[in-house]
Amino acid sequence: YCSAQDIRGNNQAASDDCKHTILIDRTTEKQLSLDTFMYIKYESHNRYAVSKDKVSYGIINIELEKVIPLEYQMLSAIWYNSRTIDSIFLAKRNNKYGLINTKNEVIIDFVYDRIGHGDGLFSCRKDGKWGLISIDNEILIDPIYDKLIVPYRPPMNFFVVSKDGKYGAVTRDNEIVLALKYDHLCLSDNGLFSAKKGDKWAIIDENGKNLTDFIFDTGDCYNDLFRVKLEGTTYYMNADLKCIQFCPDQAVLERYGLK
């Protein structure tokens, strides 16, 4: 073969002309499908996205049966919290995005310029603005924000949003939790926020209470930790504001009331 790539279990996508691909058994080299494809990619739960021309895409299963016909501009699994969501696919048709299930039924209408990954709740962009929609095709937040960020891990209680260059946070019902007054904002898995004003960052809670002053040069959210920079040292800090890795001198921490 010109190329062969393991795609799942004992299956390989193999090509003898570096253009058209078939599915074969890696051990026996037996051809598993009569169809040839120009694109094969494992997506989730023993299902493959395939295309014969890289124009129209569909889904086949491990038995090589067509689950979704080759009629979409794009198909991919939905990822959330480091796993794929079973039986739902992000799809593109007529240059618009929607969600479909394995019965090729529309779950979310094809009216969006983009749909973000999630589990039950999805960010959606329409006419250049972002909103929030549920798996039931219910618009929870109209597309009014320049950005709307769905938390990468549950619980999905708060959503960081931005408008006109300022950041804040809202609930799924678009109730303001943090006013849109920050120059940047990120939500940690621990439920606290890292907020930026001017060129400095602070850690705040959902009520907008400052747990630290605006003292950090950087303030990234990293899973349930914060990666901050203080007096030239970048280190990791937990929700108790305690340094857990790459700590600066104790005297530096004590100077700012940190651990």
CSV table of C-alpha atoms in Angstrom, one decimal:
chain,number,residue,atom,x,y,z
A,1,TYR,CA,0.0,0.0,0.0
A,2,CYS,CA,1.0,3.6,-0.6
A,3,SER,CA,-0.3,4.3,2.9
A,4,ALA,CA,-2.0,2.5,5.8
A,5,GLN,CA,-3.4,4.1,9.0
A,6,ASP,CA,-4.8,2.4,12.1
A,7,ILE,CA,-8.2,4.0,12.7
A,8,ARG,CA,-9.8,1.7,15.3
A,9,GLY,CA,-9.2,-1.7,16.8
A,10,ASN,CA,-8.0,-4.1,14.0
A,11,ASN,CA,-9.2,-1.8,11.2
A,12,GLN,CA,-6.9,0.1,8.9
A,13,ALA,CA,-7.6,2.7,6.3
A,14,ALA,CA,-5.3,1.7,3.4
A,15,SER,CA,-4.6,3.2,0.0
A,16,ASP,CA,-2.7,1.8,-2.9
A,17,ASP,CA,-2.7,5.1,-4.9
A,18,CYS,CA,-2.4,7.6,-2.0
A,19,LYS,CA,-5.8,9.0,-3.1
A,20,HIS,CA,-8.5,6.4,-2.7
A,21,THR,CA,-8.9,4.5,0.6
A,22,ILE,CA,-10.5,1.3,1.6
A,23,LEU,CA,-11.0,-0.3,5.0
A,24,ILE,CA,-9.0,-3.5,5.6
A,25,ASP,CA,-8.4,-5.9,8.5
A,26,ARG,CA,-4.9,-5.1,9.7
A,27,THR,CA,-4.1,-8.8,10.5
A,28,THR,CA,-5.4,-10.5,7.4
A,29,GLU,CA,-5.4,-7.5,5.0
A,30,LYS,CA,-8.8,-8.6,3.9
A,31,GLN,CA,-10.8,-5.8,2.4
A,32,LEU,CA,-13.7,-5.0,4.6
A,33,SER,CA,-15.7,-2.8,2.3
A,34,LEU,CA,-16.4,-2.6,-1.4
A,35,ASP,CA,-16.6,1.1,-1.3
A,36,THR,CA,-13.5,3.3,-1.7
A,37,PHE,CA,-13.2,6.7,0.0
A,38,MET,CA,-11.1,9.7,-0.2
A,39,TYR,CA,-11.7,10.4,3.5
A,40,ILE,CA,-12.1,8.1,6.5
A,41,LYS,CA,-11.9,9.2,10.1
A,42,TYR,CA,-13.0,7.5,13.2
A,43,GLU,CA,-15.4,9.7,15.1
A,44,SER,CA,-17.0,8.0,18.0
A,45,HIS,CA,-18.7,4.8,19.3
A,46,ASN,CA,-17.5,2.6,16.3
A,47,ARG,CA,-18.7,5.1,13.7
A,48,TYR,CA,-16.6,6.6,10.9
A,49,ALA,CA,-17.0,9.8,9.0
A,50,VAL,CA,-16.4,9.1,5.3
A,51,SER,CA,-16.4,10.8,1.9
A,52,LYS,CA,-15.9,9.6,-1.6
A,53,ASP,CA,-15.0,13.0,-3.0
A,54,LYS,CA,-14.2,15.3,0.0
A,55,VAL,CA,-17.3,17.2,-0.8
A,56,SER,CA,-20.2,15.1,0.6
A,57,TYR,CA,-19.7,13.4,4.0
A,58,GLY,CA,-21.6,10.7,5.8
A,59,ILE,CA,-21.3,8.2,8.7
A,60,ILE,CA,-20.8,4.4,8.5
A,61,ASN,CA,-20.6,2.0,11.4
A,62,ILE,CA,-18.2,-0.8,12.3
A,63,GLU,CA,-20.3,-3.2,10.2
A,64,LEU,CA,-19.7,-0.7,7.3
A,65,GLU,CA,-23.4,0.1,7.1
A,66,LYS,CA,-24.3,3.6,6.2
A,67,VAL,CA,-25.7,5.3,9.3
A,68,ILE,CA,-25.9,8.8,7.8
A,69,PRO,CA,-26.0,9.3,4.0
A,70,LEU,CA,-23.2,11.1,2.3
A,71,GLU,CA,-25.0,14.4,2.0
A,72,TYR,CA,-23.3,16.9,4.3
A,73,GLN,CA,-20.4,19.3,3.8
A,74,MET,CA,-18.9,18.3,7.1
A,75,LEU,CA,-19.6,15.8,9.9
A,76,SER,CA,-17.8,15.4,13.3
A,77,ALA,CA,-18.5,14.0,16.7
A,78,ILE,CA,-19.4,16.3,19.6
A,79,TRP,CA,-16.7,16.4,22.2
A,80,TYR,CA,-17.3,17.5,25.8
A,81,ASN,CA,-15.2,16.8,29.0
A,82,SER,CA,-12.7,14.8,27.1
A,83,ARG,CA,-15.3,12.4,25.6
A,84,THR,CA,-17.6,12.2,22.7
A,85,ILE,CA,-21.4,12.4,23.0
A,86,ASP,CA,-23.1,9.3,21.7
A,87,SER,CA,-25.4,9.5,18.7
A,88,ILE,CA,-25.1,13.2,18.0
A,89,PHE,CA,-23.0,14.8,15.3
A,90,LEU,CA,-22.1,18.3,14.3
A,91,ALA,CA,-23.0,18.7,10.6
A,92,LYS,CA,-22.8,21.4,7.9
A,93,ARG,CA,-25.3,21.8,5.1
A,94,ASN,CA,-25.8,24.7,2.7
A,95,ASN,CA,-22.9,26.5,4.5
A,96,LYS,CA,-24.8,26.4,7.8
A,97,TYR,CA,-24.3,24.3,10.9
A,98,GLY,CA,-26.7,22.1,12.9
A,99,LEU,CA,-26.8,18.9,15.0
A,100,ILE,CA,-28.2,15.6,13.8
A,101,ASN,CA,-28.6,12.2,15.4
A,102,THR,CA,-27.8,8.7,14.0
A,103,LYS,CA,-31.3,8.5,12.4
A,104,ASN,CA,-30.3,11.6,10.4
A,105,GLU,CA,-32.9,13.6,12.2
A,106,VAL,CA,-32.2,17.3,12.8
A,107,ILE,CA,-31.7,18.0,16.5
A,108,ILE,CA,-30.6,21.7,16.1
A,109,ASP,CA,-31.7,23.6,13.0
A,110,PHE,CA,-29.2,24.4,10.2
A,111,VAL,CA,-29.3,28.1,10.7
A,112,TYR,CA,-26.0,28.8,12.5
A,113,ASP,CA,-22.6,30.0,11.2
A,114,ARG,CA,-20.9,27.9,13.9
A,115,ILE,CA,-21.8,25.7,16.8
A,116,GLY,CA,-19.5,25.0,19.7
A,117,HIS,CA,-19.0,21.7,21.5
A,118,GLY,CA,-20.9,20.9,24.7
A,119,ASP,CA,-23.2,18.4,26.4
A,120,GLY,CA,-26.9,19.4,26.4
A,121,LEU,CA,-26.0,23.1,26.0
A,122,PHE,CA,-24.1,24.6,23.0
A,123,SER,CA,-22.8,28.0,22.0
A,124,CYS,CA,-24.0,29.1,18.6
A,125,ARG,CA,-23.0,31.9,16.3
A,126,LYS,CA,-25.5,33.7,14.0
A,127,ASP,CA,-24.8,36.9,12.1
A,128,GLY,CA,-21.5,37.3,13.8
A,129,LYS,CA,-22.9,37.1,17.4
A,130,TRP,CA,-22.9,34.2,19.9
A,131,GLY,CA,-25.8,32.8,22.0
A,132,LEU,CA,-26.7,29.6,23.8
A,133,ILE,CA,-29.0,26.8,22.6
A,134,SER,CA,-30.1,23.6,24.3
A,135,ILE,CA,-30.2,20.0,22.8
A,136,ASP,CA,-34.0,20.5,22.6
A,137,ASN,CA,-33.4,23.2,20.0
A,138,GLU,CA,-34.5,25.9,22.6
A,139,ILE,CA,-32.7,29.2,22.3
A,140,LEU,CA,-31.7,30.1,25.9
A,141,ILE,CA,-29.6,33.1,25.1
A,142,ASP,CA,-30.2,35.0,21.9
A,143,PRO,CA,-27.0,35.6,19.8
A,144,ILE,CA,-26.1,39.0,21.1
A,145,TYR,CA,-22.6,38.5,22.4
A,146,ASP,CA,-19.2,38.9,20.7
A,147,LYS,CA,-18.1,35.7,22.6
A,148,LEU,CA,-19.9,33.1,24.7
A,149,ILE,CA,-17.8,30.4,26.2
A,150,VAL,CA,-19.3,27.1,27.4
A,151,PRO,CA,-17.4,25.6,30.3
A,152,TYR,CA,-15.3,22.6,29.1
A,153,ARG,CA,-16.4,20.6,32.1
A,154,PRO,CA,-19.6,20.4,34.2
A,155,PRO,CA,-21.3,22.0,36.0
A,156,MET,CA,-22.4,24.5,33.4
A,157,ASN,CA,-23.7,27.1,35.8
A,158,PHE,CA,-22.0,30.2,34.4
A,159,PHE,CA,-20.9,31.3,30.9
A,160,VAL,CA,-18.2,33.9,30.2
A,161,VAL,CA,-19.4,36.4,27.6
A,162,SER,CA,-18.0,39.5,26.0
A,163,LYS,CA,-19.4,42.5,24.3
A,164,ASP,CA,-17.7,45.6,23.0
A,165,GLY,CA,-14.3,44.4,24.3
A,166,LYS,CA,-15.5,43.9,27.9
A,167,TYR,CA,-16.1,40.5,29.7
A,168,GLY,CA,-18.5,39.3,32.2
A,169,ALA,CA,-20.5,36.2,33.2
A,170,VAL,CA,-24.1,35.1,32.8
A,171,THR,CA,-26.3,32.2,33.7
A,172,ARG,CA,-28.1,30.0,31.1
A,173,ASP,CA,-31.0,32.3,31.4
A,174,ASN,CA,-28.8,35.3,30.6
A,175,GLU,CA,-29.0,36.7,34.1
A,176,ILE,CA,-25.9,38.8,34.8
A,177,VAL,CA,-23.6,37.2,37.3
A,178,LEU,CA,-20.5,39.4,36.7
A,179,ALA,CA,-21.0,42.7,35.0
A,180,LEU,CA,-19.3,43.2,31.7
A,181,LYS,CA,-16.5,45.4,33.0
A,182,TYR,CA,-13.4,43.3,32.8
A,183,ASP,CA,-10.8,43.3,30.1
A,184,HIS,CA,-10.6,39.5,30.1
A,185,LEU,CA,-12.2,36.8,32.2
A,186,CYS,CA,-11.9,33.0,32.5
A,187,LEU,CA,-13.8,30.5,34.6
A,188,SER,CA,-11.9,27.8,36.4
A,189,ASP,CA,-13.3,24.3,37.0
A,190,ASN,CA,-13.2,25.2,40.7
A,191,GLY,CA,-15.9,27.8,40.2
A,192,LEU,CA,-13.8,30.9,40.7
A,193,PHE,CA,-12.8,33.4,38.0
A,194,SER,CA,-9.6,35.0,36.9
A,195,ALA,CA,-10.3,38.6,35.9
A,196,LYS,CA,-8.2,41.2,34.1
A,197,LYS,CA,-8.3,44.9,34.5
A,198,GLY,CA,-5.8,47.0,32.6
A,199,ASP,CA,-2.6,44.9,32.6
A,200,LYS,CA,-3.2,43.0,35.9
A,201,TRP,CA,-5.2,40.0,36.9
A,202,ALA,CA,-7.0,39.0,40.1
A,203,ILE,CA,-9.0,36.0,41.4
A,204,ILE,CA,-12.7,36.8,42.0
A,205,ASP,CA,-15.7,34.7,43.0
A,206,GLU,CA,-19.1,34.5,41.4
A,207,ASN,CA,-20.3,37.6,43.4
A,208,GLY,CA,-17.5,39.7,42.0
A,209,LYS,CA,-15.7,39.7,45.3
A,210,ASN,CA,-11.9,40.1,45.0
A,211,LEU,CA,-10.1,37.2,46.6
A,212,THR,CA,-6.8,38.8,45.6
A,213,ASP,CA,-5.9,42.2,44.5
A,214,PHE,CA,-5.1,42.8,40.8
A,215,ILE,CA,-1.5,41.8,41.3
A,216,PHE,CA,-0.8,39.1,38.7
A,217,ASP,CA,0.8,39.7,35.3
A,218,THR,CA,-1.0,36.7,33.8
A,219,GLY,CA,-4.1,34.7,35.0
A,220,ASP,CA,-4.9,31.7,33.0
A,221,CYS,CA,-7.5,29.1,34.1
A,222,TYR,CA,-6.0,25.6,33.9
A,223,ASN,CA,-8.5,22.9,34.8
A,224,ASP,CA,-9.2,23.5,38.5
A,225,LEU,CA,-6.1,25.6,38.9
A,226,PHE,CA,-4.9,29.1,38.1
A,227,ARG,CA,-1.6,29.6,36.2
A,228,VAL,CA,-0.4,33.1,37.4
A,229,LYS,CA,2.7,35.2,37.1
A,230,LEU,CA,3.9,37.2,40.0
A,231,GLU,CA,7.1,39.2,40.1
A,232,GLY,CA,8.5,37.3,37.2
A,233,THR,CA,7.6,33.8,38.4
A,234,THR,CA,4.8,31.7,36.7
A,235,TYR,CA,3.3,29.2,39.0
A,236,TYR,CA,0.1,27.2,39.7
A,237,MET,CA,-2.3,28.1,42.4
A,238,ASN,CA,-5.4,26.3,43.7
A,239,ALA,CA,-8.8,27.6,44.8
A,240,ASP,CA,-7.4,28.2,48.3
A,241,LEU,CA,-5.0,30.6,46.6
A,242,LYS,CA,-2.2,28.3,47.6
A,243,CYS,CA,0.8,27.7,45.4
A,244,ILE,CA,1.2,24.1,44.5
A,245,GLN,CA,3.9,24.1,41.8
A,246,PHE,CA,6.8,26.3,40.6
A,247,CYS,CA,6.3,28.5,43.6
A,248,PRO,CA,8.0,31.9,44.0
A,249,ASP,CA,9.9,32.7,47.2
A,250,GLN,CA,7.8,32.5,50.3
A,251,ALA,CA,8.6,36.2,51.0
A,252,VAL,CA,7.0,37.1,47.7
A,253,LEU,CA,3.8,35.2,48.5
A,254,GLU,CA,3.6,36.7,52.0
A,255,ARG,CA,4.0,40.2,50.6
A,256,TYR,CA,0.7,39.8,48.8
A,257,GLY,CA,-1.1,37.8,51.5
A,258,LEU,CA,-0.8,34.5,49.5
A,259,LYS,CA,0.2,31.0,50.6
